[in-house]
C-alpha positions as a printed NumPy array, in Angstrom:
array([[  0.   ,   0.   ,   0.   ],
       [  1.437,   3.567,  -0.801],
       [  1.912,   5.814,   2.336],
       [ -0.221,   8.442,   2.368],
       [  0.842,   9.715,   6.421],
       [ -1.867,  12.322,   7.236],
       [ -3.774,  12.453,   4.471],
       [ -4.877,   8.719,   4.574],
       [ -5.642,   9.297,   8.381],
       [ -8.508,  12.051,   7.393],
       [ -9.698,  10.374,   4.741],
       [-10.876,   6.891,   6.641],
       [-11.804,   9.726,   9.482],
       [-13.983,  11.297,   7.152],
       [-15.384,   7.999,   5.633],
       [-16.108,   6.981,   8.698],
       [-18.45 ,  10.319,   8.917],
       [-19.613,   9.437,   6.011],
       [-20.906,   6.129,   6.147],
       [-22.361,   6.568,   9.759],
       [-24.401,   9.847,   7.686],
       [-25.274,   7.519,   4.521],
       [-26.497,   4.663,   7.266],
       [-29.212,   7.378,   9.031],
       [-30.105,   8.37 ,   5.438],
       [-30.422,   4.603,   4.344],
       [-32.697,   4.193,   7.272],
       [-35.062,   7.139,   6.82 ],
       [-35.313,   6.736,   3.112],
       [-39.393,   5.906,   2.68 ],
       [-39.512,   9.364,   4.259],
       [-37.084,  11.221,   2.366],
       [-36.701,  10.022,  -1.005],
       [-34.391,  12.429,  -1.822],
       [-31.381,  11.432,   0.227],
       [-28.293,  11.483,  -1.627],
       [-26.815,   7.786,  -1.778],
       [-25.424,   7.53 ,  -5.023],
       [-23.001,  11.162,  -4.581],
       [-22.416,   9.312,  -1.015],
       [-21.454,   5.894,  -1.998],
       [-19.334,   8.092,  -4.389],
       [-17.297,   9.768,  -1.886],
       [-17.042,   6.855,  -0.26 ],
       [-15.472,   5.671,  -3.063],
       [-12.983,   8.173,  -3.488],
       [-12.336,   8.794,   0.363],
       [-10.465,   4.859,   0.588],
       [ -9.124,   5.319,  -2.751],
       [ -7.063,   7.842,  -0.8  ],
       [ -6.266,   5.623,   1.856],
       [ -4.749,   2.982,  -0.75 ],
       [ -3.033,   6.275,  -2.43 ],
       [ -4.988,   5.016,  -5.439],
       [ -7.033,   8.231,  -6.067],
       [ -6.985,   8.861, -10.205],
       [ -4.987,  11.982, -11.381],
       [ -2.798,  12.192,  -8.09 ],
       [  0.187,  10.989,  -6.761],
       [ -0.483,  11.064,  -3.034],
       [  2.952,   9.449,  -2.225],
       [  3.927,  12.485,  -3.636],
       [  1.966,  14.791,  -1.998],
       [  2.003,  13.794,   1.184],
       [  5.754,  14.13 ,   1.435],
       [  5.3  ,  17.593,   0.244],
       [  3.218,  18.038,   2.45 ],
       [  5.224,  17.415,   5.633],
       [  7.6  ,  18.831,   4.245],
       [  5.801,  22.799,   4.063],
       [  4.386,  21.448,   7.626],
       [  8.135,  20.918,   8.631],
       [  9.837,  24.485,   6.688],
       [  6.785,  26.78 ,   8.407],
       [  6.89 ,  25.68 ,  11.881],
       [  3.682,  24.11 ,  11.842],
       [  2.458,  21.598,  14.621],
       [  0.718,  18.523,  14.648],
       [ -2.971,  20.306,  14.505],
       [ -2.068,  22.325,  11.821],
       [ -0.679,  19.738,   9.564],
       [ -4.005,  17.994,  10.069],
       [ -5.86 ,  21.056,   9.593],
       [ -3.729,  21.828,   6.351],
       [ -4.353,  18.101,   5.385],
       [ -8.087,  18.542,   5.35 ],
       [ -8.225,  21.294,   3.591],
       [ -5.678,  20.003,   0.62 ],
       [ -7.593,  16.898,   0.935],
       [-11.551,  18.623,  -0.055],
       [ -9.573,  20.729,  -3.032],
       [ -8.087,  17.091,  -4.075],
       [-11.44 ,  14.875,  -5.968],
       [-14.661,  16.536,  -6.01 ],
       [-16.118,  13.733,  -4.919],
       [-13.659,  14.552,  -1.845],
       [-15.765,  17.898,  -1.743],
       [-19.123,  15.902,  -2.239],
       [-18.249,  14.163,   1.2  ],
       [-17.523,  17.543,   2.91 ],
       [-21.032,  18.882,   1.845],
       [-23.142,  15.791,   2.608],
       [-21.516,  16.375,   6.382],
       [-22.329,  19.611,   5.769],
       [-26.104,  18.805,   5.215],
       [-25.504,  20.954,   2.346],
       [-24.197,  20.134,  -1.481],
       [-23.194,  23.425,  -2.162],
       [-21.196,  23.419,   0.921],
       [-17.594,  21.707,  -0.403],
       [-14.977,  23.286,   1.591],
       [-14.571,  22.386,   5.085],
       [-15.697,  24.522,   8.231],
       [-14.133,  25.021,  11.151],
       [-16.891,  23.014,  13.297],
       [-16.366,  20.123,  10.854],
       [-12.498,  20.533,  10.889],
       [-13.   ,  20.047,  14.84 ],
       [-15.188,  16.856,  14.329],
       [-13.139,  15.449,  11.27 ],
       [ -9.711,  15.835,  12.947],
       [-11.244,  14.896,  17.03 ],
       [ -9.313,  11.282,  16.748],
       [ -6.184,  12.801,  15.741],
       [ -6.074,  16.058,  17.363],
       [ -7.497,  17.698,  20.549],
       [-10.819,  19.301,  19.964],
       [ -9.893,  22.715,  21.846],
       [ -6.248,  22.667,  19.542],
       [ -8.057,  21.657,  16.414],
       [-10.071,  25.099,  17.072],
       [ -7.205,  26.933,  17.281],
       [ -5.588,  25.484,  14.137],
       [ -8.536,  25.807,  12.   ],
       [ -9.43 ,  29.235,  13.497],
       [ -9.346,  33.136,  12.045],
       [ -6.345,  33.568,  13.97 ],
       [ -4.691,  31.222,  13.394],
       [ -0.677,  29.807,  12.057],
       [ -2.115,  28.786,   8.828],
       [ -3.624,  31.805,   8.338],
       [ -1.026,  34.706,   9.694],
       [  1.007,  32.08 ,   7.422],
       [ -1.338,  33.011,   4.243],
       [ -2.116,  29.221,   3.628],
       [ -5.731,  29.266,   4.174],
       [ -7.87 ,  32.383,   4.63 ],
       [-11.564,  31.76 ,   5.484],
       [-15.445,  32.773,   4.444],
       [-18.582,  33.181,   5.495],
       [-20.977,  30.06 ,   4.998],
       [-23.129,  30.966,   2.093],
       [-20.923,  34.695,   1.069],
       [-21.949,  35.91 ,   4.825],
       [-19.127,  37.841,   6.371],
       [-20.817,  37.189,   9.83 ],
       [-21.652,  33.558,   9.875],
       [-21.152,  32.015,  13.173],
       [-17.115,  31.267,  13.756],
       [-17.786,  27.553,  13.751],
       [-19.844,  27.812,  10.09 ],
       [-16.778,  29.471,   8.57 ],
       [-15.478,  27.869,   5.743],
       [-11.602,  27.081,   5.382],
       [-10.206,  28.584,   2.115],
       [ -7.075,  27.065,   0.61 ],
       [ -4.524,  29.47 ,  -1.132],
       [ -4.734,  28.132,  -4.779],
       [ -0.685,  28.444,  -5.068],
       [ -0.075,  26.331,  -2.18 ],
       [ -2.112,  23.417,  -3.482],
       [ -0.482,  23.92 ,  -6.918],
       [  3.304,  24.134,  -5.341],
       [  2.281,  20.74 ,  -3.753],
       [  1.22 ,  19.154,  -6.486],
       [  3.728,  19.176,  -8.58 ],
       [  6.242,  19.35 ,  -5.079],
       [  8.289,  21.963,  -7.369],
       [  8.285,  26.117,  -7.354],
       [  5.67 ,  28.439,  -6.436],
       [  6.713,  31.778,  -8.32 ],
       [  5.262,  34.831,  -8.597],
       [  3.498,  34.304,  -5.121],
       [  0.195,  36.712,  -3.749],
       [  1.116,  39.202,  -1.39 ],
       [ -0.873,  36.733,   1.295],
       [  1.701,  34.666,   1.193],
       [  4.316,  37.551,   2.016],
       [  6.334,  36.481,   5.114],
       [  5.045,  32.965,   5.693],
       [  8.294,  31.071,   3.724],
       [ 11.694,  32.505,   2.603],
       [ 13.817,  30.544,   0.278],
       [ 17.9  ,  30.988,   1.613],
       [ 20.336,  29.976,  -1.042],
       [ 22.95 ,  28.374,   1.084],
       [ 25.857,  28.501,  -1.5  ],
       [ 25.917,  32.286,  -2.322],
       [ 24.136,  32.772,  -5.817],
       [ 24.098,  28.665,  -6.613],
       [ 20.842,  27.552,  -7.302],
       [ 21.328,  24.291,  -6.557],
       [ 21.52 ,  23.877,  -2.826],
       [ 18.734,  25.778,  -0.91 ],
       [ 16.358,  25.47 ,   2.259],
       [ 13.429,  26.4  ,   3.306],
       [ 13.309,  28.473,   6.911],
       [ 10.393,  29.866,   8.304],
       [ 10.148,  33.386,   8.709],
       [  9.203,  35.309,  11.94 ],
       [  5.546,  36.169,  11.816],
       [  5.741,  40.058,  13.233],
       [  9.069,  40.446,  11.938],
       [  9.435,  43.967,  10.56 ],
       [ 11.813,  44.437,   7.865],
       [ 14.641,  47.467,   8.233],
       [ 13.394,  50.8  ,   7.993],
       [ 10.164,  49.286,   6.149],
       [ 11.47 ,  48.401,   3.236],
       [ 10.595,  45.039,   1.651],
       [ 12.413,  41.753,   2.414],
       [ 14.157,  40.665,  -0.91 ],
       [ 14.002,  36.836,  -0.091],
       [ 10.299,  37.399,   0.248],
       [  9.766,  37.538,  -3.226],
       [ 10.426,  33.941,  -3.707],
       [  8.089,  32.598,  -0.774],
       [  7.495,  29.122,  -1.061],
       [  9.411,  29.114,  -4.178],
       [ 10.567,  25.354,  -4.057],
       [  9.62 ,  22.645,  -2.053],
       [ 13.186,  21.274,  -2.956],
       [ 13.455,  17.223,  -3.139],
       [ 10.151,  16.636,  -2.938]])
């Protein structure tokens, strides 16, 4: 089986969610016709394809080391790589995103919340540090990796109803486990890229950056133009 470290870990969290959902909808079907088996049996599907790393279109292997390995250059912890994991994970299949809105009670509702981060993650990680990973103010966001939104476009949805938002750059520089150039401003600050023989551009590392680091006399860092610009060996 391929290792697939924290990703696999959500994903038979989150089928387990799922199928203890489909079974309540199974059993209340005369009365609501409607349910939505087949897009569940779907995500099903696709949640222990990516336990098996078998998931069509993505090398998880891959992906996972990449993974750890932005956990490991940003100074993450252990809640926020599961946090982080969840969120890569629903931007992943769409049938990934299917699960996320049938535990949602919604369709519409693909990207994870931070209520359902707490219950997704609650085997893995505390409830009480899940909340802080997956909050407003939190690592992964000061860190410009996920930003959030109101359920349903309302800027004052309860906390717990907030949606987390991946940055689109991050799940492309893990991907392809290569360089993120040209990165948003959001993103400012979270990674610098250190070439560690003078100008050589073959031998670099990744070091986090301070969060409330100001740079000297205001100007702009130089290195932070190339945030998260490789995820080298990955």
């Amino acid at each position: 089986m391929v290792e697939v470290g924290v990703l696999g870990a959500i994903a038979a969290q989150l089928e387990t969610m799922l199928a203890r959902r489909l079974g309540a909808a199974t059993s209340h079907k005369e009365t609501d016709p409607c349910a939505p088996l087949d897009s569940g049996r779907e995500s099903l599907d696709a949640l222990r394809r990516v336990q098996t790393g078998a998931l069509a279109g993505v090398d998880l292997s891959r992906l996972a080391v990449a993974l750890d390995g932005l956990v490991r250059a940003a100074h993450l912890d252990e809640s926020d790589h599961h946090v982080l994991g969840l969120v890569v994970l629903a931007n992943l299949d769409d049938r990934v995103g299917r699960a996320i809105g049938l535990l949602h009670d919604d369709l519409s509702r693909t990207r994870p919340s931070i209520g359902l981060a707490v219950r997704a993650l609650e085997t893995a990680v505390p409830p009480h540090a899940a909340w802080q990973a997956a909050g407003v103010d939190s690592r992964l966001t000061h860190r410009g990796l996920i930003t959030h939104a109101g359920s349903y476009g309302d800027p004052d949805a309860p906390v717990a109803s907030r949606e987390l938002v991946l940055h689109p750059r991050v799940l492309a520089a893990l991907m392809r486990g290569g360089p993120l150039e040209s990165p948003d401003p959001a993103l400012r600050g979270s990674l610098r890229l250190e070439d560690t023989k003078g100008k050589s551009r073959r031998a670099r590392s990744l070091t986090a950056a301070p969060l409330d680091e100001p740079a000297a006399n205001g100007a702009d860092d130089p290195c932070e133009d190339r945030i998260l610009s490789r995820l080298a060996g990955y």
